[in-house]
Coordinates of C-alpha atoms in Angstrom, one line a residue:
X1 CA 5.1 14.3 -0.5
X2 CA 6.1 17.4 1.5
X3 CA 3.5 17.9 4.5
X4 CA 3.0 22.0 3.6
X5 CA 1.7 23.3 0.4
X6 CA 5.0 23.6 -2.3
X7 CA 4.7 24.7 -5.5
X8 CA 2.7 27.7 -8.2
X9 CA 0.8 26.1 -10.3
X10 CA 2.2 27.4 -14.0
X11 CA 1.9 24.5 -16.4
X12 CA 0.2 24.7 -19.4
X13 CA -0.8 22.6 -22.0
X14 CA 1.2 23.6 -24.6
X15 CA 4.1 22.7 -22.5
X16 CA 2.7 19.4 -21.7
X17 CA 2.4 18.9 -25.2
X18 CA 5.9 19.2 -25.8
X19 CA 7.9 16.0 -26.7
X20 CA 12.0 16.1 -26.6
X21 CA 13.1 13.1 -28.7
X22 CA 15.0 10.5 -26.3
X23 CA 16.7 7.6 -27.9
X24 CA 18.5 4.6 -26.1
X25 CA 22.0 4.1 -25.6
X26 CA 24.4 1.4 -26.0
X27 CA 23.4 -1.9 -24.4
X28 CA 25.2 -2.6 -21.1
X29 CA 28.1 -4.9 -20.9
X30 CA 26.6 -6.0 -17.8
X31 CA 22.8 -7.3 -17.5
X32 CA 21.0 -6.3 -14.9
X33 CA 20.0 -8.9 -12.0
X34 CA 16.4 -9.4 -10.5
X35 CA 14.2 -6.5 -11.0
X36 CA 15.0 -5.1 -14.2
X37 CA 13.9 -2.4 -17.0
X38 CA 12.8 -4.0 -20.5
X39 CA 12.3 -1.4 -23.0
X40 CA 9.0 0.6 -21.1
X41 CA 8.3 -2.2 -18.6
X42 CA 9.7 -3.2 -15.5
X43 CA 10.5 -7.3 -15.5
X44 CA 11.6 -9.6 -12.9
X45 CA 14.4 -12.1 -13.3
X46 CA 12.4 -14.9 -14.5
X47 CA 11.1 -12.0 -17.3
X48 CA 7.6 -11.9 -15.9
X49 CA 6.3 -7.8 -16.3
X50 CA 5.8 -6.4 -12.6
X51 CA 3.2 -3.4 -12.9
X52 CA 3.6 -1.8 -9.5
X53 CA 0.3 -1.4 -7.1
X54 CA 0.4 0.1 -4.1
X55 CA 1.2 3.3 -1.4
X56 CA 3.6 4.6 0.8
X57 CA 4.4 4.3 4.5
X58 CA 6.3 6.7 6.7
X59 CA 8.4 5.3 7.9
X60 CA 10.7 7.3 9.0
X61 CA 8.5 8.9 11.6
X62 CA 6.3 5.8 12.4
X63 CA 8.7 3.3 13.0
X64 CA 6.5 1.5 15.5
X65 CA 3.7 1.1 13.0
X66 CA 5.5 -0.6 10.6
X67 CA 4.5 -4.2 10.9
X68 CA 0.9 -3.3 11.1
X69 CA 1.3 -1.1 8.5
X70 CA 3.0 -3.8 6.1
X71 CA -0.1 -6.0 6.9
X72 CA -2.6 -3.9 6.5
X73 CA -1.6 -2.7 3.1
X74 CA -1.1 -6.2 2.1
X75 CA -4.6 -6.6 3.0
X76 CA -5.6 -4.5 0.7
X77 CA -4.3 -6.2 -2.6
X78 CA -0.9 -3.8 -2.6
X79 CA 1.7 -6.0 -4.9
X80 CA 4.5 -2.9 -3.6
X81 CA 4.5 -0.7 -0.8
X82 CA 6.9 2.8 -0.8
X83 CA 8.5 2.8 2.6
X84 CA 10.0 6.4 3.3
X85 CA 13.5 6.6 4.9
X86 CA 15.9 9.0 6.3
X87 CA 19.5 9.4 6.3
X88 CA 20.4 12.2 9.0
X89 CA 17.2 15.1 8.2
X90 CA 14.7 13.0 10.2
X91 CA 17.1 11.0 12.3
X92 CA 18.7 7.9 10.7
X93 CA 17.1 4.9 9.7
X94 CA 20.4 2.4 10.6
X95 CA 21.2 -0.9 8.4
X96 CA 19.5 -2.8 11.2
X97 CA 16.1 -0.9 10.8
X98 CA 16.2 -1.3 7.0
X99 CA 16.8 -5.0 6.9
X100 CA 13.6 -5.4 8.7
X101 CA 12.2 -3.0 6.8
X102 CA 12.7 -5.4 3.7
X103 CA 11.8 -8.5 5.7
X104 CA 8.2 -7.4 6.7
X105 CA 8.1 -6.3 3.0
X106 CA 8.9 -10.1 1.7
X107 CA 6.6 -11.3 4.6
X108 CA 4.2 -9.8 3.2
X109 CA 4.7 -10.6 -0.3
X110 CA 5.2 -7.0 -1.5
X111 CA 8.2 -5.5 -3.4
X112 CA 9.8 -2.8 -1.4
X113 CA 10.4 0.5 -2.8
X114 CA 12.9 2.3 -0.4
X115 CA 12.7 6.3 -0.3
X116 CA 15.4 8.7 1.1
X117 CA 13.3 11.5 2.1
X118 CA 15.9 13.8 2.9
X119 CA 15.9 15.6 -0.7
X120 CA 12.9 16.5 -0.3
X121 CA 12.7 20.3 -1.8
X122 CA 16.5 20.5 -2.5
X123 CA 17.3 24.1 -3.7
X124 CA 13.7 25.7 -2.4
X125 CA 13.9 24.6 1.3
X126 CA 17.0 25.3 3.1
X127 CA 16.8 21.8 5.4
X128 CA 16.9 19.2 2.2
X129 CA 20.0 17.1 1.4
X130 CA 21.6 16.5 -2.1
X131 CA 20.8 13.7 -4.0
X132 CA 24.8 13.0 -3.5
X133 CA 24.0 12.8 -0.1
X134 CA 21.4 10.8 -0.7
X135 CA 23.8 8.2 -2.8
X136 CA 26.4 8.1 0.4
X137 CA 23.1 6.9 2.5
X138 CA 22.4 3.8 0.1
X139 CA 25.9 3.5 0.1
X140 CA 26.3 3.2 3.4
X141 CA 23.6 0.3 3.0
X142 CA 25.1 -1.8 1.0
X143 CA 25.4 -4.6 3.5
X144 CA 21.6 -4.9 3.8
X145 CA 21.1 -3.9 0.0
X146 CA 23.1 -6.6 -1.5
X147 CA 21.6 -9.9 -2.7
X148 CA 18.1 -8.0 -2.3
X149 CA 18.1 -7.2 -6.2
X150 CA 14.6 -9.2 -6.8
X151 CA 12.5 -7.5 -4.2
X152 CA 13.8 -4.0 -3.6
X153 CA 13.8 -1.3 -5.3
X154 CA 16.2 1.9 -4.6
X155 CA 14.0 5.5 -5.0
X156 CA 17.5 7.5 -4.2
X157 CA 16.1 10.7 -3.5
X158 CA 12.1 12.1 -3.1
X159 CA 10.8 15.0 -5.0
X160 CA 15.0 15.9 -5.2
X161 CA 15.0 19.7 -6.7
X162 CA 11.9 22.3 -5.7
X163 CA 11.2 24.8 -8.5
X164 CA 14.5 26.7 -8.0
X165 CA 17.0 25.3 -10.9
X166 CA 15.0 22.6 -11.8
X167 CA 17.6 22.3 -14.5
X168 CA 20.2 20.8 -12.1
X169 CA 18.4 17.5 -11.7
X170 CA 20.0 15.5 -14.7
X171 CA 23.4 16.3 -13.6
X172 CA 22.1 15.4 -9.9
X173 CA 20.7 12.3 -10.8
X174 CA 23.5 11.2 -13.1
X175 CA 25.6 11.4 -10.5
X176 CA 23.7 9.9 -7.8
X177 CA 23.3 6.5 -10.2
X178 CA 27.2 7.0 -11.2
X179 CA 27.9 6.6 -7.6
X180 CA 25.4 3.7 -6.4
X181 CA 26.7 1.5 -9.7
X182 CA 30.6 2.3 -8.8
X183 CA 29.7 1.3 -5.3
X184 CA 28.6 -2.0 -6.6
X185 CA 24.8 -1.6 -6.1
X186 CA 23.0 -3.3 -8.9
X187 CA 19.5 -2.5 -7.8
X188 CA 16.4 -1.5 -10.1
X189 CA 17.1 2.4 -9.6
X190 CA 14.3 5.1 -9.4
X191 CA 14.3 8.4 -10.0
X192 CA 12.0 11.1 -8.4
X193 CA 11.2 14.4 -11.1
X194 CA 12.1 18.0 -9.8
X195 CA 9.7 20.5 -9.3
X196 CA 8.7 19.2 -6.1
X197 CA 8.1 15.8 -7.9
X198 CA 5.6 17.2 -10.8
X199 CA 7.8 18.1 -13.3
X200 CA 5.7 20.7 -14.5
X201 CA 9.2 22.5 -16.6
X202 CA 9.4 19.3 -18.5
X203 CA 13.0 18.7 -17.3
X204 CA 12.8 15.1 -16.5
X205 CA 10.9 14.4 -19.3
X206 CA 13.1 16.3 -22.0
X207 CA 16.0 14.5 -20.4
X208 CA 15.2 11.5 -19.2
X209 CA 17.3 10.0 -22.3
X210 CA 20.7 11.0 -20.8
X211 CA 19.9 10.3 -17.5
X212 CA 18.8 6.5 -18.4
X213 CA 21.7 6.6 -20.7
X214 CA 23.8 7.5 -18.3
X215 CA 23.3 4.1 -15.9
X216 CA 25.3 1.5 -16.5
X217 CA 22.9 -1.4 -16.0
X218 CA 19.8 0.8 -18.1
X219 CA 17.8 -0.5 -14.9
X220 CA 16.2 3.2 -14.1
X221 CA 12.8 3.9 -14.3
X222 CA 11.6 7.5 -14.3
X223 CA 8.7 8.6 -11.0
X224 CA 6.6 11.3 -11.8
X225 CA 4.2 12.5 -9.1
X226 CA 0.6 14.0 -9.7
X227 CA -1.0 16.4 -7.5
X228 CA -2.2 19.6 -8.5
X229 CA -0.8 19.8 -11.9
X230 CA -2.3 16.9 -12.8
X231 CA -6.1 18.3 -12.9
X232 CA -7.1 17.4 -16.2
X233 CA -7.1 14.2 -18.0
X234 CA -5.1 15.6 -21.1
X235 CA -2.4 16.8 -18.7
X236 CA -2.7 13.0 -17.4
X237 CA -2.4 11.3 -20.8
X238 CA 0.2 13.6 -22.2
X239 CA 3.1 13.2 -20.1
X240 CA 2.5 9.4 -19.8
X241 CA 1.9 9.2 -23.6
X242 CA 5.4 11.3 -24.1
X243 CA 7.1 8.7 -22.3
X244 CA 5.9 5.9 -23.5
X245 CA 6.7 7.3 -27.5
X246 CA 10.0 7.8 -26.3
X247 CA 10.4 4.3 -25.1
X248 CA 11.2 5.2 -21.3
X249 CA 9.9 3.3 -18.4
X250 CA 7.6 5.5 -16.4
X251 CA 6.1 5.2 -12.6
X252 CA 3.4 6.9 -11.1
X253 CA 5.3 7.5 -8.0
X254 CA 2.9 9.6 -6.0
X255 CA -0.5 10.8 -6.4
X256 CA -3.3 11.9 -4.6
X257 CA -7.3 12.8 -4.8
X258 CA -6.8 16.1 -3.3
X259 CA -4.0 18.6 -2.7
X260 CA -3.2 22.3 -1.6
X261 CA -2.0 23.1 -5.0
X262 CA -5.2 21.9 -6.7
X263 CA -7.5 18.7 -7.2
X264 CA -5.7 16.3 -9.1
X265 CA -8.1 14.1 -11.7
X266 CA -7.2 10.5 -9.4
X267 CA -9.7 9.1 -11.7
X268 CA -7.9 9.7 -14.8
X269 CA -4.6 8.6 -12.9
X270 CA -5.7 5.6 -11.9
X271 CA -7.2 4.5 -15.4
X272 CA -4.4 5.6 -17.8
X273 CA -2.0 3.7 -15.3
X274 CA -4.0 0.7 -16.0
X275 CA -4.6 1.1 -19.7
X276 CA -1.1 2.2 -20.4
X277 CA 0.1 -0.8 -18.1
X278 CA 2.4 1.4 -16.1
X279 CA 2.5 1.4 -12.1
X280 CA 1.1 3.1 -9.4
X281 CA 1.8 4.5 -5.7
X282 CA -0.6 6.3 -3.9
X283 CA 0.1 8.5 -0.9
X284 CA -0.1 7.6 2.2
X285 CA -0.8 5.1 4.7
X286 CA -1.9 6.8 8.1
X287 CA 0.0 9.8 9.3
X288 CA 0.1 12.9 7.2
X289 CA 0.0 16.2 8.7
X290 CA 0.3 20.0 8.4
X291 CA -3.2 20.0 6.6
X292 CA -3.0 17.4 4.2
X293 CA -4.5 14.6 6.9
X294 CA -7.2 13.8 3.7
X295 CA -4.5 11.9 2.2
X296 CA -4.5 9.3 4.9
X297 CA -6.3 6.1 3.6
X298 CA -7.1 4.4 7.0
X299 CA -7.4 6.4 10.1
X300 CA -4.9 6.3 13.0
X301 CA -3.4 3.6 11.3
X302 CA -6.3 1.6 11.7
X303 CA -6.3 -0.9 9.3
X304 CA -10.3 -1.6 9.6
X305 CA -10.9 2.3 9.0
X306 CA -10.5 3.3 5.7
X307 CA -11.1 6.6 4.8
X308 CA -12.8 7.9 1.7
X309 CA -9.5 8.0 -0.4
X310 CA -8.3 4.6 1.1
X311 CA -11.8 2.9 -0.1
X312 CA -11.4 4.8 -3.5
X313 CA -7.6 4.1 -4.1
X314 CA -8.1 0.2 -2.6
X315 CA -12.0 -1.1 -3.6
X316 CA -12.9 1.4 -6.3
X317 CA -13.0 1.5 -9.9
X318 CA -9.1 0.4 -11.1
X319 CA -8.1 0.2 -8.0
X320 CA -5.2 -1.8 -6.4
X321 CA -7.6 -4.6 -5.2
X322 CA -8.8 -5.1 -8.7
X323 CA -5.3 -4.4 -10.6
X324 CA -3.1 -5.8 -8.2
X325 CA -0.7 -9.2 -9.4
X326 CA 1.7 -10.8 -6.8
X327 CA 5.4 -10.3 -8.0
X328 CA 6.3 -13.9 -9.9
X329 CA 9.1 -14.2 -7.4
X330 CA 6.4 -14.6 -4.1
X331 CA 3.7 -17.1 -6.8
X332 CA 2.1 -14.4 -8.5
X333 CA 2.2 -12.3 -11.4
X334 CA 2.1 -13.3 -15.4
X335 CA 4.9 -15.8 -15.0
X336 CA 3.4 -17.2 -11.9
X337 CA -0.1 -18.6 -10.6
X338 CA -3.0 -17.8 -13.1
X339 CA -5.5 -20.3 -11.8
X340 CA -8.1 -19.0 -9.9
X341 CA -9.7 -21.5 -7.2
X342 CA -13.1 -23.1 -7.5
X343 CA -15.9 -21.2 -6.2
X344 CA -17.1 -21.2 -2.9
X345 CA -20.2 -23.2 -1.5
X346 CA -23.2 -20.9 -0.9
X347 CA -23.0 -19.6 2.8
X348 CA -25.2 -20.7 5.3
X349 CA -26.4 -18.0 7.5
X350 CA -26.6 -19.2 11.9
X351 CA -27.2 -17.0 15.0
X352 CA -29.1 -14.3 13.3
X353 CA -29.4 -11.8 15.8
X354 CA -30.4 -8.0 15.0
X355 CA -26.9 -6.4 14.0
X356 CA -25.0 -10.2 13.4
X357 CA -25.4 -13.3 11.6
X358 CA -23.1 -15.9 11.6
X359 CA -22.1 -17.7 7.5
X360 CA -20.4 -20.8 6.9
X361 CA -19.9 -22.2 3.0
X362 CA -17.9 -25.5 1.8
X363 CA -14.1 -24.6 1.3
X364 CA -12.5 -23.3 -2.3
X365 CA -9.7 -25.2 -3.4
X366 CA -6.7 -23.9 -5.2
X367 CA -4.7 -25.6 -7.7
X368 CA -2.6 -22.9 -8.9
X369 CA 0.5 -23.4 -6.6
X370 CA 0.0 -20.1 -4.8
X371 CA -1.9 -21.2 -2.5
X372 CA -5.7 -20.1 -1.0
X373 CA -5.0 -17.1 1.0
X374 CA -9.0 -16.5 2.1
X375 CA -12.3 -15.2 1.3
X376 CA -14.0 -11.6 0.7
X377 CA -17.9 -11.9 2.1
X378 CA -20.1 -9.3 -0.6
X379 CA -23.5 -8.4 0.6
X380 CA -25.2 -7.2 -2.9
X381 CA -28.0 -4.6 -3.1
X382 CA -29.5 -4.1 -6.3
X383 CA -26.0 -3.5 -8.9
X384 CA -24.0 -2.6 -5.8
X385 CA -21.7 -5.4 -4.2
X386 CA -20.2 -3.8 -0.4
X387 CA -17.7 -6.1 1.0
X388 CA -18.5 -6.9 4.3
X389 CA -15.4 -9.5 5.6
X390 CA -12.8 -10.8 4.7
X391 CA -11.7 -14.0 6.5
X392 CA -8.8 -16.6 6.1
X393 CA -11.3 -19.6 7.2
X394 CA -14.5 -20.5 5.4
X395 CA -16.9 -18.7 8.0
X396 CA -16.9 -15.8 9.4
X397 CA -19.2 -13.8 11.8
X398 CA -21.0 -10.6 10.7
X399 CA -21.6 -7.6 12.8
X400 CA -22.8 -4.0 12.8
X401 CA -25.7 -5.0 10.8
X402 CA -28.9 -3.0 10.5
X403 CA -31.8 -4.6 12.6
X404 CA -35.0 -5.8 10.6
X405 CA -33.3 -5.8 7.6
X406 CA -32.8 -8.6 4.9
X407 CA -29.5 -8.9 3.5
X408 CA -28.0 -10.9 0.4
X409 CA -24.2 -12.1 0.2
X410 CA -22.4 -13.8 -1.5
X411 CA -18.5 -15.2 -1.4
X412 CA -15.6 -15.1 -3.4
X413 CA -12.2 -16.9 -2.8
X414 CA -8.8 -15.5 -3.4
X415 CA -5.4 -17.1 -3.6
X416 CA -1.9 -16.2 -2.8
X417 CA -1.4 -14.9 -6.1
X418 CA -4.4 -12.1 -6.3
X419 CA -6.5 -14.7 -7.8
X420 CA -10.3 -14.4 -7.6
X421 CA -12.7 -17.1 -7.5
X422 CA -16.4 -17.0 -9.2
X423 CA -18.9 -15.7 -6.9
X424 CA -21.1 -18.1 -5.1
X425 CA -24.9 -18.4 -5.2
X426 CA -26.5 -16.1 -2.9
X427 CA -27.8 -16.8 0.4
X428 CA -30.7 -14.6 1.6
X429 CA -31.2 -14.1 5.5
X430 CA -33.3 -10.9 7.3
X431 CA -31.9 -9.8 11.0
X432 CA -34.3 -9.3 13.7
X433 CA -36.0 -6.5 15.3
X434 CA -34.4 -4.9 18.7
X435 CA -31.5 -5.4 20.3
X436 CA -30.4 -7.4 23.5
X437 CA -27.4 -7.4 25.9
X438 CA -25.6 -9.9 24.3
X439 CA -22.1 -10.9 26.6
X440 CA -22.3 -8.2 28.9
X441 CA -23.1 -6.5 26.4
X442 CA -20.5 -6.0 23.6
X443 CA -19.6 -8.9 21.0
X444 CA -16.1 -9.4 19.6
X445 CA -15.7 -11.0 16.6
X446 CA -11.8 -12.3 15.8
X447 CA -10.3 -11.9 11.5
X448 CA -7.2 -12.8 10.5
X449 CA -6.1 -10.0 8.0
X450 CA -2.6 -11.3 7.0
X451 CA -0.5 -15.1 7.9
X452 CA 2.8 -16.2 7.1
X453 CA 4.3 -19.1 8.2
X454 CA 5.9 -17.9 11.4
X455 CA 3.0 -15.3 12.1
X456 CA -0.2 -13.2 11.5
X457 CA -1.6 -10.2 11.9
X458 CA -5.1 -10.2 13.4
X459 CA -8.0 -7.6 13.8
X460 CA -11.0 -7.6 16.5
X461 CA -14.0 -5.9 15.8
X462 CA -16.1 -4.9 19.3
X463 CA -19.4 -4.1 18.8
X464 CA -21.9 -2.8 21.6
X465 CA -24.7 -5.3 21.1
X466 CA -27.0 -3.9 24.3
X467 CA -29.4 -0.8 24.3
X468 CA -27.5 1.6 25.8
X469 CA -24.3 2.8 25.8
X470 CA -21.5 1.8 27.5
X471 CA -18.3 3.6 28.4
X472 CA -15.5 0.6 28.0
X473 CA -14.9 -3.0 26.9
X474 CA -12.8 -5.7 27.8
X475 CA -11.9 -8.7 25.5
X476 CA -10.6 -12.0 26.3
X477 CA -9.4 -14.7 23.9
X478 CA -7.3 -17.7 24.0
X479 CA -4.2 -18.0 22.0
X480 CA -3.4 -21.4 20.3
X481 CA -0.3 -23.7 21.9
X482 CA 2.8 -22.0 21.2
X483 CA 1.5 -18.6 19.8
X484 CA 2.6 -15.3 21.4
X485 CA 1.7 -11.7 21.1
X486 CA 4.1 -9.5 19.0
X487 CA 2.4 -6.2 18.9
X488 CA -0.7 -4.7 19.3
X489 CA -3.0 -1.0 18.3
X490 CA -5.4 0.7 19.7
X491 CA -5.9 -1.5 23.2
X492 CA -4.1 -2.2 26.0
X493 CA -3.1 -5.9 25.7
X494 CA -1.9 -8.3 28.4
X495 CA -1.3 -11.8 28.5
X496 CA -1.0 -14.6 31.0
X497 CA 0.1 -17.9 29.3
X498 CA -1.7 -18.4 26.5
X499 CA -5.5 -16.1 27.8
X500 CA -4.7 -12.8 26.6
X501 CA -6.6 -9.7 27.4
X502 CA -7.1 -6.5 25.8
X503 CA -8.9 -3.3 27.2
X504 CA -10.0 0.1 25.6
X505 CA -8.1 3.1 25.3
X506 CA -9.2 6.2 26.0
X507 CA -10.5 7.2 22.8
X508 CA -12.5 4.4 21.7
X509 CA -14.1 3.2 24.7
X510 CA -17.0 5.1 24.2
X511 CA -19.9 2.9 22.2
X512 CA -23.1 3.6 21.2
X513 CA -25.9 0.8 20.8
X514 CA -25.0 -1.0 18.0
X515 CA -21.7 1.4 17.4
X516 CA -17.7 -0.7 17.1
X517 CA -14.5 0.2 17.4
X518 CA -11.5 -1.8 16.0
X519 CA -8.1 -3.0 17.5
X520 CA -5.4 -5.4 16.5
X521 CA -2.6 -7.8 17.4
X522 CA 0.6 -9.3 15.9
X523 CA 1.2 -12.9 17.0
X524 CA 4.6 -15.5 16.4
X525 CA 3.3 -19.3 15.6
X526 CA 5.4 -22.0 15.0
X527 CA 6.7 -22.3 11.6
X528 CA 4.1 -24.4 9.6
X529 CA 1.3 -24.0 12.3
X530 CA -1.6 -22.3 10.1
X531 CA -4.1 -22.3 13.7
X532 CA -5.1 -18.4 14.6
X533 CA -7.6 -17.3 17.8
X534 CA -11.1 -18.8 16.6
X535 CA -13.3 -17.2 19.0
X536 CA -13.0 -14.2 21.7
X537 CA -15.7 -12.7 24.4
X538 CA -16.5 -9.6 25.3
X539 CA -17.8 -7.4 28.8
X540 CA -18.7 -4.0 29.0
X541 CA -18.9 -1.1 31.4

């Protein structure tokens, strides 16, 4: 998604409406490995269906973001994450930098859909690359590529042709695949639309047939992206209809709930994705720019700040949290884990104060073979159920909470495979009136967000617990034997041995009574050690 409005808006209906007929070739003499196409599905090796869920990252431009970045979208329920490269526009993105690229995406349990950006506008702006060019980059990967065929996925080339000669993408494309299958590259292959990604000519659609025809493996699946062409739901439901009837494999590779072109119908999107059984990847992370920042879903890369459009795309209706299956290959998915665990204990609410409460509940177990990844914490209001906290042990400790004010919550359990649990009863507790200094007076409350064996990503909420502002916090917390501090966002982190501290930064130092800020850490454990930071305190100034 280019960072600068792109495109007239000329489609009609009546062009939407038109269907090409687009019949499969031959077999191939040579099956496809890991992820693979199956008639208008994408399959993994073990021929469980994979139905993509989840949204891009630059990248490219935020190469220091990417392990928080990986985390916090895995957070979030993503089953895939888009991960935007460059070959030479933007600077390189070496072999090195893409083989941890694909690690943090298996660490995280996501498939990894790798992007060349570089096409980006081919034929309308005067800086893109060919998708040929684009072929010599994965090429040139091959090293880091090979052997990778059940978690990656190669997107050769983004939004590849503007709206000048959108007719030269299916010779473009055909011989960008030609070249990554002569090259030995045997990777699930897709394919971006021209038109600045929206195909609003129809070309990818009306010639999708020769393109897929024209692969050797027929493991390519066809990436439409919906901004403001997409604006109606009949729009919506006729181009995915029209490849379905034609028995192509279709993505949604990029959509938004807002655009400069127009206001794309996300709703409609998001619902025919699921209905049709097709997958999703919104756009984008953190990061945008040059007047599209709405599209960010968290703020600053902040993984505890979702915007509007993160919380709709993530928590709301059809969204990735509720759509979302693991790949088969990490325990999930419909080959994989289907057991949910049991339900939670009702919580147990401790150290009420006026914004906090502490909850404890007896531990889910999970029988599945995925393993129990954690717990969401609900507080429910009338029909309304507003997830609070989301915790890897079985307590957690609330904050930010309105004083004099009776809450109800509830718990559900969730497993390494997306399973969810029943919810538990409810516990009823009512916070107290005024406020109080607290630890100097500011509270830190310590959530792990994402663990794997070797590591974990987790987030500190601060709060300001006193009744009057203060102007910067400092938070201390002791590190378990053995654990050290990878990476960290938005503080200033030391550490001596295992006591590490972390200090404000100059932008969120500043708290109101009762106001928080967020920051985060990376930490390296021991393989098999499952201990994370249990408890931090907090002083203000």
């Amino acid at each position: 998604m280019e960072q600068r409005a792109r495109m007239v808006r000329t489609v009609t209906l009546s062009l939407l409406a038109l269907l090409v007929p687009m019949l499969f070739a031959a077999q191939p003499a040579n099956a496809a490995v890991g992820l693979h196409v199956s008639g208008t599905k994408i399959v993994e090796g073990n021929g469980s269906t994979f139905i993509m869920r989840g949204v891009s990252h630059a990248h490219a431009w935020y190469a220091d973001k990417l392990n928080s970045a990986m985390a916090g979208i895995k957070s979030y329920g993503s089953n895939a994450v888009r991960v935007v490269l460059s070959g030479g526009r933007w600077g390189t993105n070496s072999a090195s930098d893409v083989a941890n690229v694909i690690a943090q995406c298996k660490a995280n349990k996501m498939i990894c859909v790798l992007e060349d950006h570089d096409t980006t506008g081919y034929g309308e702006d005067g800086a893109a690359y060919t998708l040929d060019q684009a072929a010599n980059y994965w090429v040139g990967l091959k090293s880091v590529l090979a052997g990778q065929e059940d978690y990656v996925v190669i997107n050769i080339g983004n939004e590849p042709i503007g709206n000048t000669n959108p007719g030269s993408w299916t010779s473009a494309t055909t011989g960008a695949i030609t070249k990554l299958r002569n090259a030995g590259l045997q990777h699930l292959i897709m394919v971006d639309a021209p038109n600045w990604g929206q195909d609003w000519t129809n070309t990818m659609r009306s010639n999708a047939a020769t393109v897929f025809a024209a692969d050797p493996q027929r493991n390519t699946v066809f990436s439409v992206h919906m901004y403001g062409v997409y604006d109606t739901a009949a729009e919506i439901t006729g181009y995915v209809d029209a490849s379905q009837s034609a028995g192509l494999p279709l993505v949604i590779g990029e959509f938004g709930f807002n655009h400069s072109d127009g206001n794309p119908d996300e709703d409609t999107i998001m619902a025919t994705a699921v209905s049709r059984g097709i997958g999703y990847l919104g756009w984008s992370w953190s990061g945008n720019g040059g007047g599209v920042e709405y599209l960010d879903m968290v703020t600053g890369f902040n993984t505890a700040s979702l915007t509007s459009w993160g919380d709709r795309i993530f928590n709301g209706a059809n969204g990735i949290k509720a759509t979302a299956k693991q790949a088969a290959i990490f325990g999930g998915g419909t080959g994989g884990d289907t057991t949910p665990p049991s339900t939670p204990g009702t919580p147990s609410a401790a150290n009420i104060t006026s914004s906090g409460a502490t909850l404890s509940w007896s531990a889910s177990t999970d029988t599945g073979g995925s393993g129990l990844a954690g717990y969401d914490v609900y507080r429910r209001q009338g029909t309304t159920d507003t997830l609070l906290a989301q915790t890897a042990t079985n307590s957690t400790t609330l904050t930010g909470l309105t004083a004099a004010t009776q809450y109800q919550v509830f718990v559900r359990a969730r497993d390494g495979a997306g399973n969810l649990s029943g919810n538990s009863a409810l516990a009823t507790f009512t916070t107290t009136t005024g406020g109080g200094n607290g630890n100097g007076g500011c509270s830190a409350t310590v959530t792990a967000q994402s663990q794997w064996s070797g590591g974990y990503v987790a987030e500190v909420k601060v709060t300001n617990t006193g009744t009057a502002a203060v102007s910067g916090w400092t938070v201390t917390f002791t590190l378990p034997s053995g654990h050290a501090v990878t990476g960290s966002w938005n503080a200033t982190v030391t550490s001596s041995g295992q006591t590490v501290t972390a200090k404000n930064v100059s932008y969120n130092g500043s708290l109101g009574p009762n106001a928080s800020t967020n920051f985060g850490f990376q930490a390296s454990r021991p393989g098999g050690n499952t201990q994370v930071p249990a408890t931090a305190t907090c002083s203000a100034s």
